[in-house]
Each structure stands twice: as structure tokens, then as C-alpha cells.
Amino acid sequence: MSVQSLVTAATHYSDPENVLVLTTGIDLILPCYNPPENWVNNLLQHYEEMMSILGSVPVQLILVNDGSTRNFGEEEVNHLKSLIPDIIIVSYSQNRGKGYAVREGSKKGRSDFQVYTDLDFPFGVGIVKKVYEQLLQGADVVAGERGAAYLELLPAKRKMITRLSRYINRSLLRLKINDAQAGLKGFNRKGRRVLLATHVDGFLYDSEFIYKAGRDPMITMKSLDISCRPGISFSSFGIKPLLKELQNYFSILRN
């Protein structure tokens, strides 16, 4: 079924807790912190490719600057606005973490569906269409899942961290989706309420989101196989933030 057919078949429901969500389409939320050189032109390239794939589907781009200290100044903002005039830019001075950034972006959205991914579209742009189709077919939350092949791409330290995270997600949080940390999620208004009820500011907000969604009997959750596009580089983690995130696992259980 084509995207246009799915749009026609989509059923909308009332949401008295968020009456400002009015438009059919997608809010695409991109959190970023200290983006690389030439990121504006790279973003434009991804954006144009995505718009070509989605066709007539309305897309509201929401970019969240999570307290960047480089490569996100007035020059970059003006350049971006000249290329994508209707873009929404959310910016604040203190770095708060990816979870905080995604929630701030979600609050600014007004579309029936929201999708978040990373600034460099690590899983490509075509995956946004697939998430959208799953949402139109009735899923409240769609979560990307990276398979075993993803682990082979990682440096040794990050591979160990990812395996540990998946083990904790499975054994401690008992998540319905094992790979909660894949940075691609889509959701409708019901899923949005769950996201905005999360509290973790760091990268474990993904686990908290899936944990809360999985415990809600009114939420229908689907997974979607994803893979990294060629040329993606992976960041490293220091010990201090990792220890903090470990504490966040227990805060998720308490909440």
C-alpha cells in the first residue's frame, strides 16, 4: 500500500490533553550537540532526499540544539533558515542530554505523528517512510532494532557497552524491544504522551520510553529492523557518564 493510500485510510482520534496537535503529517525531531563541520549542507541533502521519498506527506523539521559550544552559531542558523525557511529551531545554552532534547523538540510539534533520529541520519532517510507507514497502520510506538550485524561495526569498548545495555534491558527492565537504544523512534499522540512522561535526560531515555510504553496496555508497539548506512562513525563514552547512566536504570524502575 502506498503512503498516499495509507494517509487516506488513517483514522484520527481526539486528544483532549493536547488539542494543539492538529495537522496530518510528521514532526521530524533531530537533537544535536556540537555538530561536525559542514553539517548544514549535509542536513539539507538528507532532508531533500527524504522529502522526495515521502512525496506529498507534510514534514515539519524540528532541530534541537542541546547546548552546543561549537558549529552552531548565528552563521549556521541563518544559513539553515535560508535553506529550510519553515524549520523550527529549539536552542538552549546548557547541555542537558539527548533525552531532554528530544522531549523539548516533541513539545514544539503539532503533527499527528512524530519521528526522531540523529542529525546524520545513521539509518538512512528511507526508514522514516517505513516508520510512518507503521504508524498509519495503527502502531502507537515504532522502535528501530539493530540486529547482530550492528555489533560487528562497533569498536570493542562500545560493543561491550551495547551488549551490557541489551542484557539489562532484557533481564532487568524486561523490555518488549531488546534494542531500546537504537536512535530511531516514531509515535502517535498516545506514544507522545508516554515520551513526555519520561524523566531521564541522557541516552537511557530510550529505555525509559520503551519501558513505560511496554507497561501501558493501551499502547501498541512495533519494531522495525534497521541497519546503519555506510560511512557512519561511532562516538565513544567516558566512564563518568556511563556510571550515571547505570544509575538511571534504577531510576527507571522506581518511576
Short mmCIF file of C-alpha atoms in Angstrom, two decimals:
data_model
loop_
_atom_site.label_atom_id
_atom_site.label_comp_id
_atom_site.label_asym_id
_atom_site.label_seq_id
_atom_site.Cartn_x
_atom_site.Cartn_y
_atom_site.Cartn_z
CA MET A 1 0.00 0.00 0.00
CA SER A 2 1.35 3.42 -0.95
CA VAL A 3 1.98 6.16 1.58
CA GLN A 4 -0.77 8.26 -0.02
CA SER A 5 -3.27 5.39 0.33
CA LEU A 6 -2.31 4.97 3.96
CA VAL A 7 -2.80 8.69 4.57
CA THR A 8 -6.29 8.44 3.15
CA ALA A 9 -7.04 5.40 5.31
CA ALA A 10 -5.63 6.87 8.51
CA THR A 11 -8.06 7.27 11.40
CA HIS A 12 -7.63 10.30 13.69
CA TYR A 13 -8.76 10.36 17.29
CA SER A 14 -9.37 13.15 19.75
CA ASP A 15 -6.70 14.03 22.26
CA PRO A 16 -8.13 16.43 24.87
CA GLU A 17 -4.78 16.57 26.68
CA ASN A 18 -3.06 18.00 23.63
CA VAL A 19 -5.52 19.89 21.48
CA LEU A 20 -2.69 21.73 19.70
CA VAL A 21 -1.73 18.60 17.74
CA LEU A 22 -3.76 19.31 14.64
CA THR A 23 -2.00 18.52 11.39
CA THR A 24 -1.66 15.27 9.48
CA GLY A 25 1.97 14.51 8.74
CA ILE A 26 5.27 14.11 10.56
CA ASP A 27 7.23 16.18 13.03
CA LEU A 28 10.82 15.08 12.40
CA ILE A 29 12.87 15.77 15.54
CA LEU A 30 16.66 15.96 15.27
CA PRO A 31 18.61 16.50 18.50
CA CYS A 32 22.18 17.68 18.10
CA TYR A 33 25.19 18.63 20.19
CA ASN A 34 28.40 20.11 18.76
CA PRO A 35 27.64 19.06 15.18
CA PRO A 36 30.54 18.50 12.74
CA GLU A 37 31.78 20.93 10.12
CA ASN A 38 29.52 21.35 7.08
CA TRP A 39 26.58 19.79 8.92
CA VAL A 40 24.09 22.28 7.47
CA ASN A 41 24.72 21.23 3.87
CA ASN A 42 24.71 17.56 4.86
CA LEU A 43 21.38 18.02 6.64
CA LEU A 44 19.91 19.74 3.58
CA GLN A 45 20.99 16.82 1.40
CA HIS A 46 19.32 14.30 3.73
CA TYR A 47 16.22 16.47 4.04
CA GLU A 48 15.75 16.85 0.29
CA GLU A 49 16.19 13.11 -0.24
CA MET A 50 13.66 12.34 2.48
CA MET A 51 11.11 14.79 1.06
CA SER A 52 11.48 13.16 -2.34
CA ILE A 53 10.80 9.73 -0.84
CA LEU A 54 7.81 10.86 1.24
CA GLY A 55 6.20 12.76 -1.64
CA SER A 56 3.14 14.72 -0.52
CA VAL A 57 3.44 13.83 3.19
CA PRO A 58 3.82 17.07 5.19
CA VAL A 59 7.04 17.17 7.23
CA GLN A 60 7.86 19.69 9.94
CA LEU A 61 11.58 19.66 10.68
CA ILE A 62 12.40 20.38 14.34
CA LEU A 63 16.08 20.81 15.17
CA VAL A 64 17.12 20.90 18.83
CA ASN A 65 20.46 22.44 19.74
CA ASP A 66 21.33 20.80 23.05
CA GLY A 67 23.74 23.45 24.34
CA SER A 68 26.34 23.19 21.59
CA THR A 69 29.58 25.08 22.13
CA ARG A 70 30.81 24.88 18.53
CA ASN A 71 29.48 24.83 14.97
CA PHE A 72 26.02 26.07 15.99
CA GLY A 73 26.19 29.85 15.92
CA GLU A 74 24.31 32.64 14.18
CA GLU A 75 26.03 31.88 10.86
CA GLU A 76 24.87 28.26 10.83
CA VAL A 77 21.36 29.17 11.98
CA ASN A 78 20.91 31.85 9.31
CA HIS A 79 22.27 29.52 6.64
CA LEU A 80 19.88 26.77 7.70
CA LYS A 81 16.87 29.08 7.77
CA SER A 82 17.70 30.31 4.28
CA LEU A 83 17.66 26.72 3.03
CA ILE A 84 14.64 25.46 5.03
CA PRO A 85 12.57 28.57 5.93
CA ASP A 86 9.88 26.75 7.92
CA ILE A 87 12.30 24.85 10.15
CA ILE A 88 11.71 25.05 13.91
CA ILE A 89 14.94 25.51 15.87
CA VAL A 90 14.93 24.90 19.60
CA SER A 91 18.08 26.08 21.34
CA TYR A 92 19.28 26.47 24.92
CA SER A 93 22.69 27.20 26.38
CA GLN A 94 23.25 24.27 28.78
CA ASN A 95 23.86 20.76 27.50
CA ARG A 96 21.14 18.62 29.06
CA GLY A 97 21.33 15.33 27.21
CA LYS A 98 19.64 13.66 24.28
CA GLY A 99 16.51 12.65 26.18
CA TYR A 100 15.88 16.22 27.29
CA ALA A 101 16.48 17.47 23.75
CA VAL A 102 14.03 15.03 22.19
CA ARG A 103 11.31 15.95 24.69
CA GLU A 104 11.85 19.67 24.05
CA GLY A 105 11.53 19.05 20.33
CA SER A 106 8.42 16.95 20.78
CA LYS A 107 6.75 19.75 22.74
CA LYS A 108 7.10 22.06 19.74
CA GLY A 109 5.48 19.64 17.31
CA ARG A 110 1.93 19.90 16.05
CA SER A 111 1.62 16.85 13.78
CA ASP A 112 -0.27 13.62 14.29
CA PHE A 113 2.97 11.64 14.16
CA GLN A 114 6.48 12.32 15.37
CA VAL A 115 9.75 10.64 14.47
CA TYR A 116 13.16 11.26 15.99
CA THR A 117 16.55 10.23 14.72
CA ASP A 118 20.09 11.60 14.79
CA LEU A 119 21.31 14.61 12.83
CA ASP A 120 23.38 12.48 10.44
CA PHE A 121 20.51 10.05 9.68
CA PRO A 122 22.60 6.98 10.62
CA PHE A 123 19.93 4.59 9.35
CA GLY A 124 19.27 6.46 6.14
CA VAL A 125 16.28 8.58 5.18
CA GLY A 126 14.10 5.88 3.62
CA ILE A 127 13.49 4.39 7.06
CA VAL A 128 11.42 7.46 8.00
CA LYS A 129 8.85 6.43 5.39
CA LYS A 130 8.72 2.89 6.82
CA VAL A 131 8.16 4.22 10.34
CA TYR A 132 5.41 6.48 9.03
CA GLU A 133 3.67 3.60 7.31
CA GLN A 134 3.73 1.53 10.53
CA LEU A 135 2.15 4.42 12.41
CA LEU A 136 -0.56 4.85 9.78
CA GLN A 137 -1.32 1.13 10.08
CA GLY A 138 -2.11 1.51 13.78
CA ALA A 139 1.09 1.28 15.81
CA ASP A 140 1.34 3.79 18.66
CA VAL A 141 5.12 3.42 19.00
CA VAL A 142 7.55 2.17 16.37
CA ALA A 143 11.09 1.37 17.52
CA GLY A 144 14.05 0.65 15.31
CA GLU A 145 16.01 -2.50 16.18
CA ARG A 146 19.60 -3.02 15.08
CA GLY A 147 20.49 -6.65 14.56
CA ALA A 148 23.62 -8.63 15.36
CA ALA A 149 25.40 -7.16 12.33
CA TYR A 150 25.37 -3.75 14.02
CA LEU A 151 27.55 -5.03 16.85
CA GLU A 152 30.25 -6.04 14.40
CA LEU A 153 30.59 -2.44 13.24
CA LEU A 154 31.34 -1.13 16.73
CA PRO A 155 34.70 -0.50 18.38
CA ALA A 156 35.48 -3.02 21.14
CA LYS A 157 34.55 -0.73 24.05
CA ARG A 158 31.27 0.38 22.58
CA LYS A 159 30.43 -3.19 21.57
CA MET A 160 30.80 -4.29 25.20
CA ILE A 161 28.62 -1.40 26.41
CA THR A 162 25.92 -2.20 23.85
CA ARG A 163 25.86 -5.87 24.83
CA LEU A 164 25.60 -4.93 28.51
CA SER A 165 22.79 -2.49 27.77
CA ARG A 166 20.83 -5.10 25.81
CA TYR A 167 21.30 -7.62 28.61
CA ILE A 168 20.00 -5.18 31.23
CA ASN A 169 17.09 -4.20 29.01
CA ARG A 170 16.16 -7.85 28.64
CA SER A 171 16.79 -9.14 32.17
CA LEU A 172 16.20 -6.13 34.44
CA LEU A 173 13.69 -3.95 32.61
CA ARG A 174 12.18 -6.87 30.65
CA LEU A 175 11.61 -4.65 27.66
CA LYS A 176 9.45 -5.90 24.83
CA ILE A 177 12.03 -4.48 22.42
CA ASN A 178 15.55 -5.64 23.19
CA ASP A 179 17.49 -2.92 21.36
CA ALA A 180 15.94 0.12 23.03
CA GLN A 181 18.95 2.38 22.40
CA ALA A 182 18.61 2.50 18.61
CA GLY A 183 18.23 6.21 17.94
CA LEU A 184 15.11 5.93 15.82
CA LYS A 185 11.58 6.01 17.20
CA GLY A 186 8.20 7.03 15.82
CA PHE A 187 4.96 7.55 17.69
CA ASN A 188 1.48 8.98 17.52
CA ARG A 189 -0.28 11.16 20.10
CA LYS A 190 -0.63 8.29 22.57
CA GLY A 191 3.05 7.47 22.26
CA ARG A 192 3.92 11.15 22.57
CA ARG A 193 2.25 11.32 25.97
CA VAL A 194 4.43 8.41 27.09
CA LEU A 195 7.60 10.08 25.80
CA LEU A 196 6.79 13.34 27.56
CA ALA A 197 6.29 11.41 30.81
CA THR A 198 9.92 10.21 30.77
CA HIS A 199 12.49 11.78 33.09
CA VAL A 200 15.91 10.51 32.04
CA ASP A 201 17.89 13.20 30.23
CA GLY A 202 20.76 11.01 28.98
CA PHE A 203 20.77 8.33 26.31
CA LEU A 204 18.82 5.87 28.50
CA TYR A 205 15.69 7.93 27.89
CA ASP A 206 15.14 5.45 25.05
CA SER A 207 14.98 2.56 27.52
CA GLU A 208 12.66 4.53 29.79
CA PHE A 209 10.38 5.35 26.86
CA ILE A 210 10.13 1.71 25.74
CA TYR A 211 9.77 0.55 29.36
CA LYS A 212 6.82 2.87 30.00
CA ALA A 213 5.22 2.13 26.64
CA GLY A 214 5.52 -1.62 27.22
CA ARG A 215 3.77 -1.37 30.58
CA ASP A 216 0.82 0.54 29.15
CA PRO A 217 -1.87 -1.91 27.95
CA MET A 218 -3.31 0.77 25.69
CA ILE A 219 -0.09 1.15 23.69
CA THR A 220 0.57 -0.94 20.58
CA MET A 221 4.28 -1.16 19.91
CA LYS A 222 6.03 -2.44 16.78
CA SER A 223 9.69 -2.98 16.00
CA LEU A 224 11.36 -2.27 12.69
CA ASP A 225 14.62 -3.80 11.51
CA ILE A 226 17.18 -1.11 10.73
CA SER A 227 20.81 -1.02 9.66
CA CYS A 228 23.45 1.67 9.56
CA ARG A 229 24.19 3.35 6.27
CA PRO A 230 27.80 3.17 5.01
CA GLY A 231 30.29 5.67 6.37
CA ILE A 232 28.81 6.13 9.84
CA SER A 233 31.32 6.79 12.63
CA PHE A 234 30.64 5.95 16.27
CA SER A 235 31.32 8.17 19.26
CA SER A 236 32.98 6.93 22.44
CA PHE A 237 31.81 7.09 26.04
CA GLY A 238 33.71 8.10 29.15
CA ILE A 239 33.47 6.24 32.45
CA LYS A 240 31.70 9.04 34.34
CA PRO A 241 28.66 9.33 32.04
CA LEU A 242 28.41 5.54 31.88
CA LEU A 243 28.19 5.29 35.66
CA LYS A 244 25.49 7.95 35.65
CA GLU A 245 23.51 6.04 33.07
CA LEU A 246 23.82 2.88 35.14
CA GLN A 247 22.12 4.75 37.99
CA ASN A 248 19.40 5.76 35.54
CA TYR A 249 18.44 2.11 35.07
CA PHE A 250 17.35 2.00 38.69
CA SER A 251 15.57 5.36 38.43
CA ILE A 252 13.56 3.92 35.52
CA LEU A 253 12.42 1.05 37.74
CA ARG A 254 11.47 3.45 40.54
CA ASN A 255 9.34 5.56 38.23
#
